[in-house]
Short mmCIF file of C-alpha atoms and ligand atoms in Angstrom, two decimals:
data_model
loop_
_atom_site.label_atom_id
_atom_site.label_comp_id
_atom_site.label_asym_id
_atom_site.label_seq_id
_atom_site.Cartn_x
_atom_site.Cartn_y
_atom_site.Cartn_z
CA MET B 1 0.04 -0.10 -0.06
CA LYS B 2 1.10 3.32 -0.89
CA ALA B 3 0.35 6.70 1.02
CA LEU B 4 1.09 10.24 0.52
CA ILE B 5 1.06 12.89 2.76
CA ALA B 6 0.94 16.24 1.18
CA PHE B 7 0.94 19.54 3.46
CA ALA B 8 1.64 23.19 3.78
CA SER B 9 3.78 24.47 7.02
CA MET B 10 5.09 27.85 7.37
CA SER B 11 6.60 27.52 10.80
CA GLY B 12 7.03 23.64 11.00
CA ASN B 13 4.14 22.47 13.14
CA THR B 14 2.33 20.82 10.55
CA GLU B 15 5.29 19.00 9.17
CA ASP B 16 6.11 17.94 12.56
CA MET B 17 2.72 16.38 12.76
CA ALA B 18 3.27 15.15 9.20
CA THR B 19 6.68 13.49 10.00
CA ILE B 20 5.02 11.82 12.74
CA LEU B 21 2.20 10.34 10.79
CA LYS B 22 4.91 8.93 8.23
CA GLN B 23 6.78 7.30 10.65
CA THR B 24 3.65 6.00 12.32
CA LEU B 25 2.51 4.55 8.74
CA GLU B 26 5.80 3.06 7.53
CA GLY B 27 5.66 1.56 11.01
CA LYS B 28 2.51 -0.32 9.93
CA GLY B 29 4.30 -1.24 6.36
CA ILE B 30 2.73 1.77 4.28
CA ASP B 31 5.25 2.96 1.94
CA THR B 32 4.98 6.89 2.41
CA GLU B 33 5.82 9.97 0.69
CA MET B 34 5.73 13.43 1.88
CA MET B 35 5.64 16.46 -0.08
CA GLU B 36 4.80 20.30 0.18
CA PHE B 37 1.92 20.91 -1.86
CA ASP B 38 3.52 23.18 -4.26
CA ASP B 39 5.77 20.30 -5.02
CA THR B 40 2.88 17.53 -5.13
CA PRO B 41 1.68 16.65 -8.87
CA VAL B 42 -2.09 16.72 -8.45
CA GLU B 43 -2.27 14.24 -11.53
CA THR B 44 -0.46 11.46 -9.58
CA LEU B 45 -2.82 11.53 -6.73
CA SER B 46 -5.04 8.68 -7.98
CA THR B 47 -1.88 6.37 -7.59
CA TYR B 48 -1.77 6.36 -4.15
CA ASP B 49 -4.10 4.07 -1.79
CA TYR B 50 -4.38 6.49 1.07
CA ILE B 51 -3.60 10.48 0.86
CA LEU B 52 -3.38 12.75 4.12
CA ILE B 53 -3.81 16.49 3.56
CA GLY B 54 -1.79 18.54 6.39
CA THR B 55 -2.80 22.35 6.55
CA TYR B 56 -2.18 25.24 8.94
CA THR B 57 -5.01 27.61 9.15
CA TRP B 58 -4.09 31.50 8.12
CA GLY B 59 -5.90 34.76 8.41
CA ASP B 60 -9.41 34.42 9.66
CA GLY B 61 -9.92 30.80 9.42
CA ASP B 62 -8.46 30.91 5.71
CA LEU B 63 -6.35 28.21 3.99
CA PRO B 64 -3.07 29.47 3.61
CA TYR B 65 -1.79 30.90 0.48
CA GLU B 66 0.48 27.85 -0.57
CA ALA B 67 -2.44 25.90 -0.51
CA GLU B 68 -5.22 27.59 -2.78
CA ASP B 69 -3.84 26.09 -6.03
CA PHE B 70 -3.60 22.71 -4.44
CA TYR B 71 -6.84 23.18 -3.41
CA GLU B 72 -8.54 24.12 -6.31
CA GLU B 73 -7.03 21.73 -8.56
CA VAL B 74 -8.05 18.57 -6.09
CA SER B 75 -11.29 19.66 -6.04
CA SER B 76 -11.72 19.20 -9.54
CA LEU B 77 -10.55 15.64 -9.48
CA ALA B 78 -12.23 12.45 -9.40
CA LEU B 79 -10.63 10.48 -6.43
CA ASN B 80 -13.24 7.53 -6.03
CA ASP B 81 -12.30 5.18 -3.51
CA ILE B 82 -9.00 6.58 -2.34
CA LYS B 83 -8.95 7.02 1.50
CA THR B 84 -7.96 10.45 2.68
CA ALA B 85 -7.87 12.48 5.93
CA VAL B 86 -6.79 15.43 6.90
CA PHE B 87 -5.00 17.32 9.94
CA GLY B 88 -3.28 20.34 10.74
CA SER B 89 -1.98 22.62 13.17
CA GLY B 90 -3.53 26.04 14.37
CA ASP B 91 -3.65 28.44 17.47
CA TYR B 92 -6.74 28.45 19.91
CA SER B 93 -6.29 32.28 20.34
CA TYR B 94 -7.78 32.81 16.82
CA PRO B 95 -11.21 32.35 17.04
CA LYS B 96 -11.76 29.93 13.84
CA PHE B 97 -9.18 27.29 15.15
CA CYS B 98 -7.98 24.95 12.53
CA GLU B 99 -10.70 25.97 10.09
CA ALA B 100 -8.79 25.13 7.16
CA VAL B 101 -8.75 21.55 8.23
CA HIS B 102 -12.46 21.68 8.06
CA THR B 103 -12.51 23.31 4.74
CA PHE B 104 -10.30 20.74 3.32
CA HIS B 105 -12.42 17.90 4.92
CA ASP B 106 -15.23 19.47 3.14
CA MET B 107 -14.09 19.44 -0.11
CA LEU B 108 -12.69 15.81 -0.25
CA LYS B 109 -16.12 14.96 0.26
CA THR B 110 -16.95 16.28 -3.12
CA THR B 111 -14.22 14.41 -5.19
CA GLY B 112 -15.79 10.71 -4.41
CA ALA B 113 -12.87 10.21 -1.95
CA SER B 114 -13.97 7.92 1.05
CA VAL B 115 -12.58 10.57 4.22
CA PHE B 116 -11.66 9.82 7.22
CA PRO B 117 -14.45 11.09 9.56
CA GLU B 118 -12.14 12.10 12.27
CA THR B 119 -9.78 14.98 11.74
CA LEU B 120 -6.38 15.79 13.70
CA LYS B 121 -6.00 19.20 14.83
CA MET B 122 -3.11 20.33 17.14
CA GLU B 123 -2.80 23.38 18.69
CA LEU B 124 0.57 24.82 17.61
CA ALA B 125 3.60 22.17 17.61
CA PRO B 126 3.26 18.13 18.69
CA ASP B 127 5.81 19.04 21.26
CA THR B 128 4.50 16.86 24.23
CA ASP B 129 4.63 12.94 24.54
CA GLU B 130 0.81 13.12 24.49
CA ASP B 131 0.62 15.37 21.34
CA VAL B 132 3.13 12.76 19.71
CA GLU B 133 0.75 10.03 20.98
CA CYS B 134 -2.25 11.90 19.62
CA CYS B 135 -0.77 11.62 16.10
CA GLN B 136 0.46 8.25 16.16
CA GLU B 137 -3.24 7.42 17.32
CA PHE B 138 -4.35 9.30 14.78
CA ALA B 139 -2.66 7.55 11.94
CA THR B 140 -3.56 4.12 13.24
CA SER B 141 -7.29 4.74 13.79
CA PHE B 142 -6.96 6.08 9.88
CA LEU B 143 -5.44 2.68 8.92
CA THR B 144 -8.01 0.38 10.83
CA TRP B 145 -10.83 2.92 9.28
CA ALA B 146 -9.43 2.23 5.90
CA SER B 147 -9.28 -1.47 6.10
CA LEU B 148 -12.89 -1.72 6.84
CA PRO B 149 -15.08 -0.91 3.52
CA GLU B 150 -18.24 -0.65 5.03
CA LYS B 151 -16.89 2.21 6.98
CA ARG B 152 -16.01 4.36 3.48
CA VAL B 153 -17.78 7.26 3.03
CA GLY B 154 -18.42 9.71 -0.04
CA ASN B 155 -19.96 10.07 -2.81
CA HIS B 156 -18.60 8.44 -6.63
CA VAL B 157 -17.52 11.24 -8.89
CA SER B 158 -17.27 10.13 -12.66
C1 FMN A 201 -1.57 36.02 10.62
C2 FMN A 201 -1.76 34.50 11.41
C3 FMN A 201 -3.15 34.25 11.04
C4 FMN A 201 -3.42 32.82 11.81
N1 FMN A 201 -4.92 32.51 11.88
C5 FMN A 201 -5.19 31.30 12.34
C6 FMN A 201 -6.68 31.08 12.51
O1 FMN A 201 -7.51 31.52 11.89
N2 FMN A 201 -7.10 29.86 12.95
C7 FMN A 201 -6.19 28.98 13.54
O2 FMN A 201 -6.54 28.23 13.94
N3 FMN A 201 -4.52 29.44 13.60
C8 FMN A 201 -4.15 30.82 12.94
N4 FMN A 201 -3.01 30.86 12.87
C9 FMN A 201 -2.22 30.11 13.67
C10 FMN A 201 -1.49 29.32 12.54
O3 FMN A 201 -1.89 28.57 12.11
C11 FMN A 201 -0.36 28.48 14.00
O4 FMN A 201 0.76 29.16 14.22
C12 FMN A 201 0.11 26.97 13.48
O5 FMN A 201 1.05 26.04 13.93
C13 FMN A 201 1.10 27.20 12.11
O6 FMN A 201 1.49 25.96 11.57
P1 FMN A 201 2.75 25.68 10.66
O7 FMN A 201 3.99 25.86 11.82
O8 FMN A 201 2.30 24.68 10.03
O9 FMN A 201 3.32 26.94 9.82
C14 FMN A 201 -2.71 32.19 12.31
C15 FMN A 201 -1.20 32.63 12.36
C16 FMN A 201 -1.18 33.59 11.72
C17 FMN A 201 0.23 34.32 11.89
#
């Protein structure tokens, strides 16, 4: 099985989360690539079994600038049956905590992808042991969910 973790991270917090997710997936035998949105050729997305999208939140609950093109391009794809999940870092001092995670999560449902109902949202960096465990558990739960066909959600798009 092959996974892609595509992400945007300005100060490294979302990237740190992505790194923990990658290590966890690889520990479960999943061949995992990690790429920033700008370096991710969207035409290759359909070659992955699993796609995890990581984004921090900018402005007033907005997508980061560097996520905008990727977001637009992915929203026009048909990702039928690919298992996807969304995670990201934010800051509770902003009223719309990790809103960009929700924005991607909602968009993926329109692509025909199977979207993991849980999201992983973290205050700043995964600094503590508990934060690291939270990321590891998210990756493990995602794989468990992905292996259960009856749990898949999402509409088919042709
Ligand atoms: C100008 C600005 C706007 C932000 N807006 C939000 C926001 O609306 N919601 C939120 O949860 N975090 C917001 N943040 C916080 C970042 O998402 C947070 O620092 C995050 O950890 C950055 O992740 P990164 O290290 O992966 O870049 C904002 C930060 C800045 C500098």
